[in-house]
């Protein structure tokens, strides 16, 4: 039985953008736009149940005031460098007041083991909703390393948003951080010998930044 809540996001816009991202011939500029487009929907879904507070707002046509709701918790978004940066604009468009922390992780090309080269996190993580954004959940090594770091820094309510997940990556998060929710549009078949997701979309960071 699963302990990690895995939310598979079903939406026509998500499917449409994912096909663009997967396509081998998609150029970087189109890839970047599709990454933002898919992230807008995924992040909106990942934030669906965050707390809100009721308020009254005066419209230009007074009276009466209209009832409204505002986000009532702090949101901290943590892109995992580099590829997570391709999802950051979407979060800041949806939650302009979000604070941003950065975690730099790089997979070794031969072992696929992630090592950390940077981190800068905001204070008071414990009272905030934390969104980790990293498009590829492959072995899960990067996600687990990011989650370990955040847990040590006091983060509690953490959600991971990715664009393609492998069963191996989900299992790794499940084993090490059973209280973390995962939001993904798809769970792919698995990993190849080089620990790339199949069918996947290739190296997200390279495709986003044209470094292939
Ligand atoms: C990619 C991706 C994830 C990681 C996933 O980053 O953005 O962070 O691999 O793989 P894992 O689940 O096996 O750890 P990469 O290390 O290639 O760095 P980059 O984002 O700088 O390209
Ligand atoms: N990182 C990527 O960018 N793609 C994969 O398939 C696996 C890890």
PDB file of C-alpha atoms and ligand atoms in Angstrom:
ATOM      1  CA  UNK A   1       0.000   0.000   0.000  1.00  0.00           C
ATOM      2  CA  UNK A   2       1.190   3.521  -0.873  1.00  0.00           C
ATOM      3  CA  UNK A   3       2.055   5.789   2.017  1.00  0.00           C
ATOM      4  CA  UNK A   4       2.965   8.830  -0.099  1.00  0.00           C
ATOM      5  CA  UNK A   5      -0.101  10.520  -1.548  1.00  0.00           C
ATOM      6  CA  UNK A   6       0.561  10.584  -5.318  1.00  0.00           C
ATOM      7  CA  UNK A   7      -1.759  12.941  -7.178  1.00  0.00           C
ATOM      8  CA  UNK A   8      -1.840  12.229 -10.914  1.00  0.00           C
ATOM      9  CA  UNK A   9      -3.078  15.452 -12.509  1.00  0.00           C
ATOM     10  CA  UNK A  10      -5.444  14.886 -15.437  1.00  0.00           C
ATOM     11  CA  UNK A  11      -6.101  17.934 -17.609  1.00  0.00           C
ATOM     12  CA  UNK A  12      -6.247  18.512 -21.387  1.00  0.00           C
ATOM     13  CA  UNK A  13      -3.769  21.422 -21.126  1.00  0.00           C
ATOM     14  CA  UNK A  14      -1.368  19.185 -19.216  1.00  0.00           C
ATOM     15  CA  UNK A  15      -1.566  16.432 -21.843  1.00  0.00           C
ATOM     16  CA  UNK A  16      -1.097  18.949 -24.641  1.00  0.00           C
ATOM     17  CA  UNK A  17       1.981  20.547 -23.072  1.00  0.00           C
ATOM     18  CA  UNK A  18       3.458  17.148 -22.109  1.00  0.00           C
ATOM     19  CA  UNK A  19       3.343  15.968 -25.734  1.00  0.00           C
ATOM     20  CA  UNK A  20       5.288  19.091 -26.726  1.00  0.00           C
ATOM     21  CA  UNK A  21       7.843  18.479 -23.979  1.00  0.00           C
ATOM     22  CA  UNK A  22       8.310  14.826 -24.949  1.00  0.00           C
ATOM     23  CA  UNK A  23       8.759  15.538 -28.675  1.00  0.00           C
ATOM     24  CA  UNK A  24      12.383  15.004 -29.702  1.00  0.00           C
ATOM     25  CA  UNK A  25      12.240  17.856 -32.243  1.00  0.00           C
ATOM     26  CA  UNK A  26      10.794  20.506 -29.915  1.00  0.00           C
ATOM     27  CA  UNK A  27      13.193  23.485 -29.895  1.00  0.00           C
ATOM     28  CA  UNK A  28      14.271  25.090 -26.603  1.00  0.00           C
ATOM     29  CA  UNK A  29      12.078  28.165 -26.881  1.00  0.00           C
ATOM     30  CA  UNK A  30       8.955  26.045 -27.427  1.00  0.00           C
ATOM     31  CA  UNK A  31      10.075  23.628 -24.704  1.00  0.00           C
ATOM     32  CA  UNK A  32      10.402  26.528 -22.228  1.00  0.00           C
ATOM     33  CA  UNK A  33       6.908  27.807 -22.959  1.00  0.00           C
ATOM     34  CA  UNK A  34       5.428  24.317 -22.610  1.00  0.00           C
ATOM     35  CA  UNK A  35       7.260  23.859 -19.287  1.00  0.00           C
ATOM     36  CA  UNK A  36       5.621  27.021 -17.962  1.00  0.00           C
ATOM     37  CA  UNK A  37       2.205  26.104 -19.393  1.00  0.00           C
ATOM     38  CA  UNK A  38       2.146  22.644 -17.803  1.00  0.00           C
ATOM     39  CA  UNK A  39       3.515  23.997 -14.523  1.00  0.00           C
ATOM     40  CA  UNK A  40       0.691  26.533 -14.213  1.00  0.00           C
ATOM     41  CA  UNK A  41      -1.892  23.753 -14.129  1.00  0.00           C
ATOM     42  CA  UNK A  42       0.164  21.358 -11.986  1.00  0.00           C
ATOM     43  CA  UNK A  43       0.933  24.006  -9.375  1.00  0.00           C
ATOM     44  CA  UNK A  44      -2.654  25.267  -9.285  1.00  0.00           C
ATOM     45  CA  UNK A  45      -3.721  21.678  -8.540  1.00  0.00           C
ATOM     46  CA  UNK A  46      -0.980  21.192  -5.949  1.00  0.00           C
ATOM     47  CA  UNK A  47      -2.248  24.298  -4.120  1.00  0.00           C
ATOM     48  CA  UNK A  48      -5.916  23.363  -4.375  1.00  0.00           C
ATOM     49  CA  UNK A  49      -6.356  22.665  -0.644  1.00  0.00           C
ATOM     50  CA  UNK A  50      -4.124  25.293   0.973  1.00  0.00           C
ATOM     51  CA  UNK A  51      -5.827  27.408   3.637  1.00  0.00           C
ATOM     52  CA  UNK A  52      -7.753  30.529   2.683  1.00  0.00           C
ATOM     53  CA  UNK A  53      -9.485  33.204   4.758  1.00  0.00           C
ATOM     54  CA  UNK A  54     -12.798  34.866   4.053  1.00  0.00           C
ATOM     55  CA  UNK A  55     -12.976  38.606   3.548  1.00  0.00           C
ATOM     56  CA  UNK A  56     -15.167  41.359   2.159  1.00  0.00           C
ATOM     57  CA  UNK A  57     -14.050  43.408  -0.810  1.00  0.00           C
ATOM     58  CA  UNK A  58     -15.547  46.724  -1.917  1.00  0.00           C
ATOM     59  CA  UNK A  59     -16.117  46.758  -5.655  1.00  0.00           C
ATOM     60  CA  UNK A  60     -16.382  50.069  -7.554  1.00  0.00           C
ATOM     61  CA  UNK A  61     -20.165  49.632  -7.308  1.00  0.00           C
ATOM     62  CA  UNK A  62     -20.792  50.332  -3.609  1.00  0.00           C
ATOM     63  CA  UNK A  63     -22.736  48.938  -1.742  1.00  0.00           C
ATOM     64  CA  UNK A  64     -22.741  46.039  -1.056  1.00  0.00           C
ATOM     65  CA  UNK A  65     -19.296  44.466  -0.607  1.00  0.00           C
ATOM     66  CA  UNK A  66     -18.559  41.124  -2.253  1.00  0.00           C
ATOM     67  CA  UNK A  67     -17.432  38.062  -0.328  1.00  0.00           C
ATOM     68  CA  UNK A  68     -13.969  36.846  -1.226  1.00  0.00           C
ATOM     69  CA  UNK A  69     -11.137  34.567  -0.128  1.00  0.00           C
ATOM     70  CA  UNK A  70      -7.401  35.070   0.066  1.00  0.00           C
ATOM     71  CA  UNK A  71      -4.541  32.607   0.527  1.00  0.00           C
ATOM     72  CA  UNK A  72      -3.981  32.451   4.264  1.00  0.00           C
ATOM     73  CA  UNK A  73      -0.627  30.687   4.538  1.00  0.00           C
ATOM     74  CA  UNK A  74       2.891  31.510   3.530  1.00  0.00           C
ATOM     75  CA  UNK A  75       4.091  29.686   0.421  1.00  0.00           C
ATOM     76  CA  UNK A  76       7.756  28.863  -0.107  1.00  0.00           C
ATOM     77  CA  UNK A  77       8.767  27.492  -3.493  1.00  0.00           C
ATOM     78  CA  UNK A  78      12.033  25.607  -3.836  1.00  0.00           C
ATOM     79  CA  UNK A  79      13.268  24.956  -7.380  1.00  0.00           C
ATOM     80  CA  UNK A  80      15.895  22.233  -7.625  1.00  0.00           C
ATOM     81  CA  UNK A  81      18.588  23.700  -9.890  1.00  0.00           C
ATOM     82  CA  UNK A  82      18.834  23.784 -12.748  1.00  0.00           C
ATOM     83  CA  UNK A  83      15.793  22.194 -14.311  1.00  0.00           C
ATOM     84  CA  UNK A  84      13.380  23.303 -11.559  1.00  0.00           C
ATOM     85  CA  UNK A  85      13.894  26.896 -12.693  1.00  0.00           C
ATOM     86  CA  UNK A  86      11.776  26.085 -15.733  1.00  0.00           C
ATOM     87  CA  UNK A  87       8.768  25.787 -13.396  1.00  0.00           C
ATOM     88  CA  UNK A  88       9.452  28.807 -11.170  1.00  0.00           C
ATOM     89  CA  UNK A  89       7.768  31.560 -13.220  1.00  0.00           C
ATOM     90  CA  UNK A  90       4.521  29.593 -13.119  1.00  0.00           C
ATOM     91  CA  UNK A  91       4.538  29.462  -9.323  1.00  0.00           C
ATOM     92  CA  UNK A  92       5.337  33.153  -8.971  1.00  0.00           C
ATOM     93  CA  UNK A  93       2.584  34.034 -11.399  1.00  0.00           C
ATOM     94  CA  UNK A  94       0.075  32.052  -9.326  1.00  0.00           C
ATOM     95  CA  UNK A  95       1.409  33.121  -5.907  1.00  0.00           C
ATOM     96  CA  UNK A  96       3.245  36.433  -6.344  1.00  0.00           C
ATOM     97  CA  UNK A  97       3.984  36.672  -2.616  1.00  0.00           C
ATOM     98  CA  UNK A  98       5.733  33.285  -2.465  1.00  0.00           C
ATOM     99  CA  UNK A  99       9.246  33.268  -1.037  1.00  0.00           C
ATOM    100  CA  UNK A 100      11.888  31.353  -2.980  1.00  0.00           C
ATOM    101  CA  UNK A 101      14.594  28.986  -1.748  1.00  0.00           C
ATOM    102  CA  UNK A 102      17.157  27.338  -3.998  1.00  0.00           C
ATOM    103  CA  UNK A 103      18.777  23.920  -3.844  1.00  0.00           C
ATOM    104  CA  UNK A 104      21.485  23.061  -6.377  1.00  0.00           C
ATOM    105  CA  UNK A 105      21.866  19.341  -7.108  1.00  0.00           C
ATOM    106  CA  UNK A 106      23.748  17.658  -9.919  1.00  0.00           C
ATOM    107  CA  UNK A 107      23.559  13.977 -10.890  1.00  0.00           C
ATOM    108  CA  UNK A 108      26.900  12.357 -11.635  1.00  0.00           C
ATOM    109  CA  UNK A 109      26.796  11.364 -15.309  1.00  0.00           C
ATOM    110  CA  UNK A 110      28.065   7.821 -14.718  1.00  0.00           C
ATOM    111  CA  UNK A 111      26.549   6.894 -11.333  1.00  0.00           C
ATOM    112  CA  UNK A 112      23.395   9.100 -11.438  1.00  0.00           C
ATOM    113  CA  UNK A 113      24.028   9.907  -7.771  1.00  0.00           C
ATOM    114  CA  UNK A 114      23.039  13.494  -6.928  1.00  0.00           C
ATOM    115  CA  UNK A 115      25.381  15.777  -5.012  1.00  0.00           C
ATOM    116  CA  UNK A 116      24.571  19.178  -3.595  1.00  0.00           C
ATOM    117  CA  UNK A 117      26.482  22.278  -4.749  1.00  0.00           C
ATOM    118  CA  UNK A 118      24.267  25.104  -3.442  1.00  0.00           C
ATOM    119  CA  UNK A 119      21.470  25.959  -1.068  1.00  0.00           C
ATOM    120  CA  UNK A 120      19.834  29.152   0.113  1.00  0.00           C
ATOM    121  CA  UNK A 121      16.567  28.788   2.007  1.00  0.00           C
ATOM    122  CA  UNK A 122      14.228  31.352   3.568  1.00  0.00           C
ATOM    123  CA  UNK A 123      13.691  31.387   7.352  1.00  0.00           C
ATOM    124  CA  UNK A 124      10.604  30.076   9.198  1.00  0.00           C
ATOM    125  CA  UNK A 125       9.952  27.114   6.934  1.00  0.00           C
ATOM    126  CA  UNK A 126       7.944  25.249   9.578  1.00  0.00           C
ATOM    127  CA  UNK A 127       4.883  27.509   9.342  1.00  0.00           C
ATOM    128  CA  UNK A 128       4.771  27.588   5.535  1.00  0.00           C
ATOM    129  CA  UNK A 129       3.459  25.445   2.724  1.00  0.00           C
ATOM    130  CA  UNK A 130       6.571  24.256   0.855  1.00  0.00           C
ATOM    131  CA  UNK A 131       6.495  23.457  -2.873  1.00  0.00           C
ATOM    132  CA  UNK A 132       9.531  21.620  -4.234  1.00  0.00           C
ATOM    133  CA  UNK A 133       9.621  21.945  -8.014  1.00  0.00           C
ATOM    134  CA  UNK A 134      11.800  19.565 -10.020  1.00  0.00           C
ATOM    135  CA  UNK A 135      10.488  18.323 -13.373  1.00  0.00           C
ATOM    136  CA  UNK A 136      12.098  14.864 -13.385  1.00  0.00           C
ATOM    137  CA  UNK A 137      11.630  12.315 -10.573  1.00  0.00           C
ATOM    138  CA  UNK A 138      13.889   9.519 -11.860  1.00  0.00           C
ATOM    139  CA  UNK A 139      15.834   7.514  -9.243  1.00  0.00           C
ATOM    140  CA  UNK A 140      14.472   9.948  -6.649  1.00  0.00           C
ATOM    141  CA  UNK A 141      17.987  10.657  -5.395  1.00  0.00           C
ATOM    142  CA  UNK A 142      17.700  14.388  -6.074  1.00  0.00           C
ATOM    143  CA  UNK A 143      14.217  14.662  -4.562  1.00  0.00           C
ATOM    144  CA  UNK A 144      15.248  12.751  -1.431  1.00  0.00           C
ATOM    145  CA  UNK A 145      18.386  14.906  -1.040  1.00  0.00           C
ATOM    146  CA  UNK A 146      16.279  18.091  -1.393  1.00  0.00           C
ATOM    147  CA  UNK A 147      13.686  16.777   1.072  1.00  0.00           C
ATOM    148  CA  UNK A 148      16.380  15.747   3.587  1.00  0.00           C
ATOM    149  CA  UNK A 149      17.814  19.258   3.450  1.00  0.00           C
ATOM    150  CA  UNK A 150      14.399  20.889   3.839  1.00  0.00           C
ATOM    151  CA  UNK A 151      13.449  18.600   6.738  1.00  0.00           C
ATOM    152  CA  UNK A 152      16.725  19.472   8.507  1.00  0.00           C
ATOM    153  CA  UNK A 153      15.906  23.166   7.959  1.00  0.00           C
ATOM    154  CA  UNK A 154      12.533  22.706   9.698  1.00  0.00           C
ATOM    155  CA  UNK A 155      10.145  22.324   6.739  1.00  0.00           C
ATOM    156  CA  UNK A 156       7.011  20.321   7.585  1.00  0.00           C
ATOM    157  CA  UNK A 157       4.204  20.521   5.011  1.00  0.00           C
ATOM    158  CA  UNK A 158       6.037  19.675   1.778  1.00  0.00           C
ATOM    159  CA  UNK A 159       4.615  19.004  -1.693  1.00  0.00           C
ATOM    160  CA  UNK A 160       6.738  17.882  -4.643  1.00  0.00           C
ATOM    161  CA  UNK A 161       5.595  18.919  -8.125  1.00  0.00           C
ATOM    162  CA  UNK A 162       7.176  17.160 -11.096  1.00  0.00           C
ATOM    163  CA  UNK A 163       6.425  16.761 -14.796  1.00  0.00           C
ATOM    164  CA  UNK A 164       7.485  13.140 -15.329  1.00  0.00           C
ATOM    165  CA  UNK A 165       7.797  10.592 -12.512  1.00  0.00           C
ATOM    166  CA  UNK A 166       9.274   7.092 -12.590  1.00  0.00           C
ATOM    167  CA  UNK A 167       8.009   4.375 -10.234  1.00  0.00           C
ATOM    168  CA  UNK A 168      11.541   4.136  -8.787  1.00  0.00           C
ATOM    169  CA  UNK A 169      11.533   7.832  -7.847  1.00  0.00           C
ATOM    170  CA  UNK A 170       8.118   7.613  -6.224  1.00  0.00           C
ATOM    171  CA  UNK A 171       9.261   4.555  -4.245  1.00  0.00           C
ATOM    172  CA  UNK A 172      12.361   6.409  -3.022  1.00  0.00           C
ATOM    173  CA  UNK A 173      10.320   9.378  -1.773  1.00  0.00           C
ATOM    174  CA  UNK A 174       7.831   6.954  -0.241  1.00  0.00           C
ATOM    175  CA  UNK A 175      10.626   5.178   1.644  1.00  0.00           C
ATOM    176  CA  UNK A 176      12.437   8.260   2.954  1.00  0.00           C
ATOM    177  CA  UNK A 177       9.668  10.869   3.256  1.00  0.00           C
ATOM    178  CA  UNK A 178       6.316   9.085   3.569  1.00  0.00           C
ATOM    179  CA  UNK A 179       4.560  12.311   4.591  1.00  0.00           C
ATOM    180  CA  UNK A 180       5.388  14.229   1.395  1.00  0.00           C
ATOM    181  CA  UNK A 181       2.724  14.548  -1.318  1.00  0.00           C
ATOM    182  CA  UNK A 182       3.729  14.163  -4.981  1.00  0.00           C
ATOM    183  CA  UNK A 183       1.929  15.899  -7.873  1.00  0.00           C
ATOM    184  CA  UNK A 184       2.667  14.612 -11.361  1.00  0.00           C
ATOM    185  CA  UNK A 185       0.785  14.360 -14.654  1.00  0.00           C
ATOM    186  CA  UNK A 186       2.241  10.946 -15.445  1.00  0.00           C
ATOM    187  CA  UNK A 187       4.034   7.899 -14.027  1.00  0.00           C
ATOM    188  CA  UNK A 188       6.257   6.535 -16.796  1.00  0.00           C
ATOM    189  CA  UNK A 189       7.490   2.949 -17.339  1.00  0.00           C
ATOM    190  CA  UNK A 190      10.812   3.107 -15.508  1.00  0.00           C
ATOM    191  CA  UNK A 191      14.509   3.864 -15.934  1.00  0.00           C
ATOM    192  CA  UNK A 192      17.049   2.817 -18.555  1.00  0.00           C
ATOM    193  CA  UNK A 193      20.610   1.675 -17.782  1.00  0.00           C
ATOM    194  CA  UNK A 194      21.740   5.329 -17.538  1.00  0.00           C
ATOM    195  CA  UNK A 195      18.903   6.050 -15.088  1.00  0.00           C
ATOM    196  CA  UNK A 196      16.950   8.180 -17.565  1.00  0.00           C
ATOM    197  CA  UNK A 197      13.174   7.907 -17.521  1.00  0.00           C
ATOM    198  CA  UNK A 198      11.543   5.860 -20.331  1.00  0.00           C
ATOM    199  CA  UNK A 199       9.817   7.017 -22.416  1.00  0.00           C
ATOM    200  CA  UNK A 200      10.459  10.289 -20.549  1.00  0.00           C
ATOM    201  CA  UNK A 201      11.573  13.365 -22.424  1.00  0.00           C
ATOM    202  CA  UNK A 202      15.361  13.212 -22.221  1.00  0.00           C
ATOM    203  CA  UNK A 203      17.486  15.571 -20.143  1.00  0.00           C
ATOM    204  CA  UNK A 204      15.116  18.323 -19.029  1.00  0.00           C
ATOM    205  CA  UNK A 205      17.812  20.828 -18.040  1.00  0.00           C
ATOM    206  CA  UNK A 206      19.703  20.417 -21.306  1.00  0.00           C
ATOM    207  CA  UNK A 207      16.543  20.794 -23.362  1.00  0.00           C
ATOM    208  CA  UNK A 208      15.392  23.822 -21.342  1.00  0.00           C
ATOM    209  CA  UNK A 209      18.683  25.647 -21.714  1.00  0.00           C
ATOM    210  CA  UNK A 210      19.916  24.282 -25.060  1.00  0.00           C
ATOM    211  CA  UNK A 211      23.029  22.684 -23.555  1.00  0.00           C
ATOM    212  CA  UNK A 212      22.800  19.397 -25.437  1.00  0.00           C
TER     213      UNK A 212
HETATM  214  C1  LIG B   1      17.853  16.203 -13.262  1.00  0.00           C
HETATM  215  C2  LIG B   1      16.464  16.636 -12.848  1.00  0.00           C
HETATM  216  C3  LIG B   1      16.381  16.193 -11.424  1.00  0.00           C
HETATM  217  C4  LIG B   1      17.220  14.948 -11.432  1.00  0.00           C
HETATM  218  C5  LIG B   1      16.320  13.738 -11.370  1.00  0.00           C
HETATM  219  O1  LIG B   1      18.793  17.106 -12.819  1.00  0.00           O
HETATM  220  O2  LIG B   1      16.274  17.998 -13.006  1.00  0.00           O
HETATM  221  O3  LIG B   1      16.887  17.127 -10.504  1.00  0.00           O
HETATM  222  O4  LIG B   1      17.961  14.924 -12.665  1.00  0.00           O
HETATM  223  O5  LIG B   1      17.034  12.570 -11.320  1.00  0.00           O
HETATM  224  P1  LIG B   1      17.058  11.638 -10.026  1.00  0.00           P
HETATM  225  O6  LIG B   1      15.659  11.465  -9.606  1.00  0.00           O
HETATM  226  O7  LIG B   1      17.681  10.363 -10.549  1.00  0.00           O
HETATM  227  O8  LIG B   1      17.918  12.285  -8.988  1.00  0.00           O
HETATM  228  P2  LIG B   1      20.349  17.032 -13.226  1.00  0.00           P
HETATM  229  O9  LIG B   1      21.147  16.371 -12.133  1.00  0.00           O
HETATM  230  O10 LIG B   1      20.504  16.439 -14.588  1.00  0.00           O
HETATM  231  O11 LIG B   1      20.795  18.528 -13.194  1.00  0.00           O
HETATM  232  P3  LIG B   1      20.294  19.790 -14.052  1.00  0.00           P
HETATM  233  O12 LIG B   1      18.898  20.096 -13.596  1.00  0.00           O
HETATM  234  O13 LIG B   1      21.271  20.840 -13.659  1.00  0.00           O
HETATM  235  O14 LIG B   1      20.350  19.450 -15.507  1.00  0.00           O
HETATM  236  N1  LIG B   2      16.990  13.823 -15.358  1.00  0.00           N
HETATM  237  C1  LIG B   2      16.448  14.202 -16.544  1.00  0.00           C
HETATM  238  O1  LIG B   2      16.550  15.377 -16.935  1.00  0.00           O
HETATM  239  N2  LIG B   2      15.817  13.272 -17.279  1.00  0.00           N
HETATM  240  C2  LIG B   2      15.706  12.001 -16.879  1.00  0.00           C
HETATM  241  O2  LIG B   2      15.092  11.178 -17.615  1.00  0.00           O
HETATM  242  C3  LIG B   2      16.272  11.619 -15.653  1.00  0.00           C
HETATM  243  C4  LIG B   2      16.898  12.563 -14.909  1.00  0.00           C
END
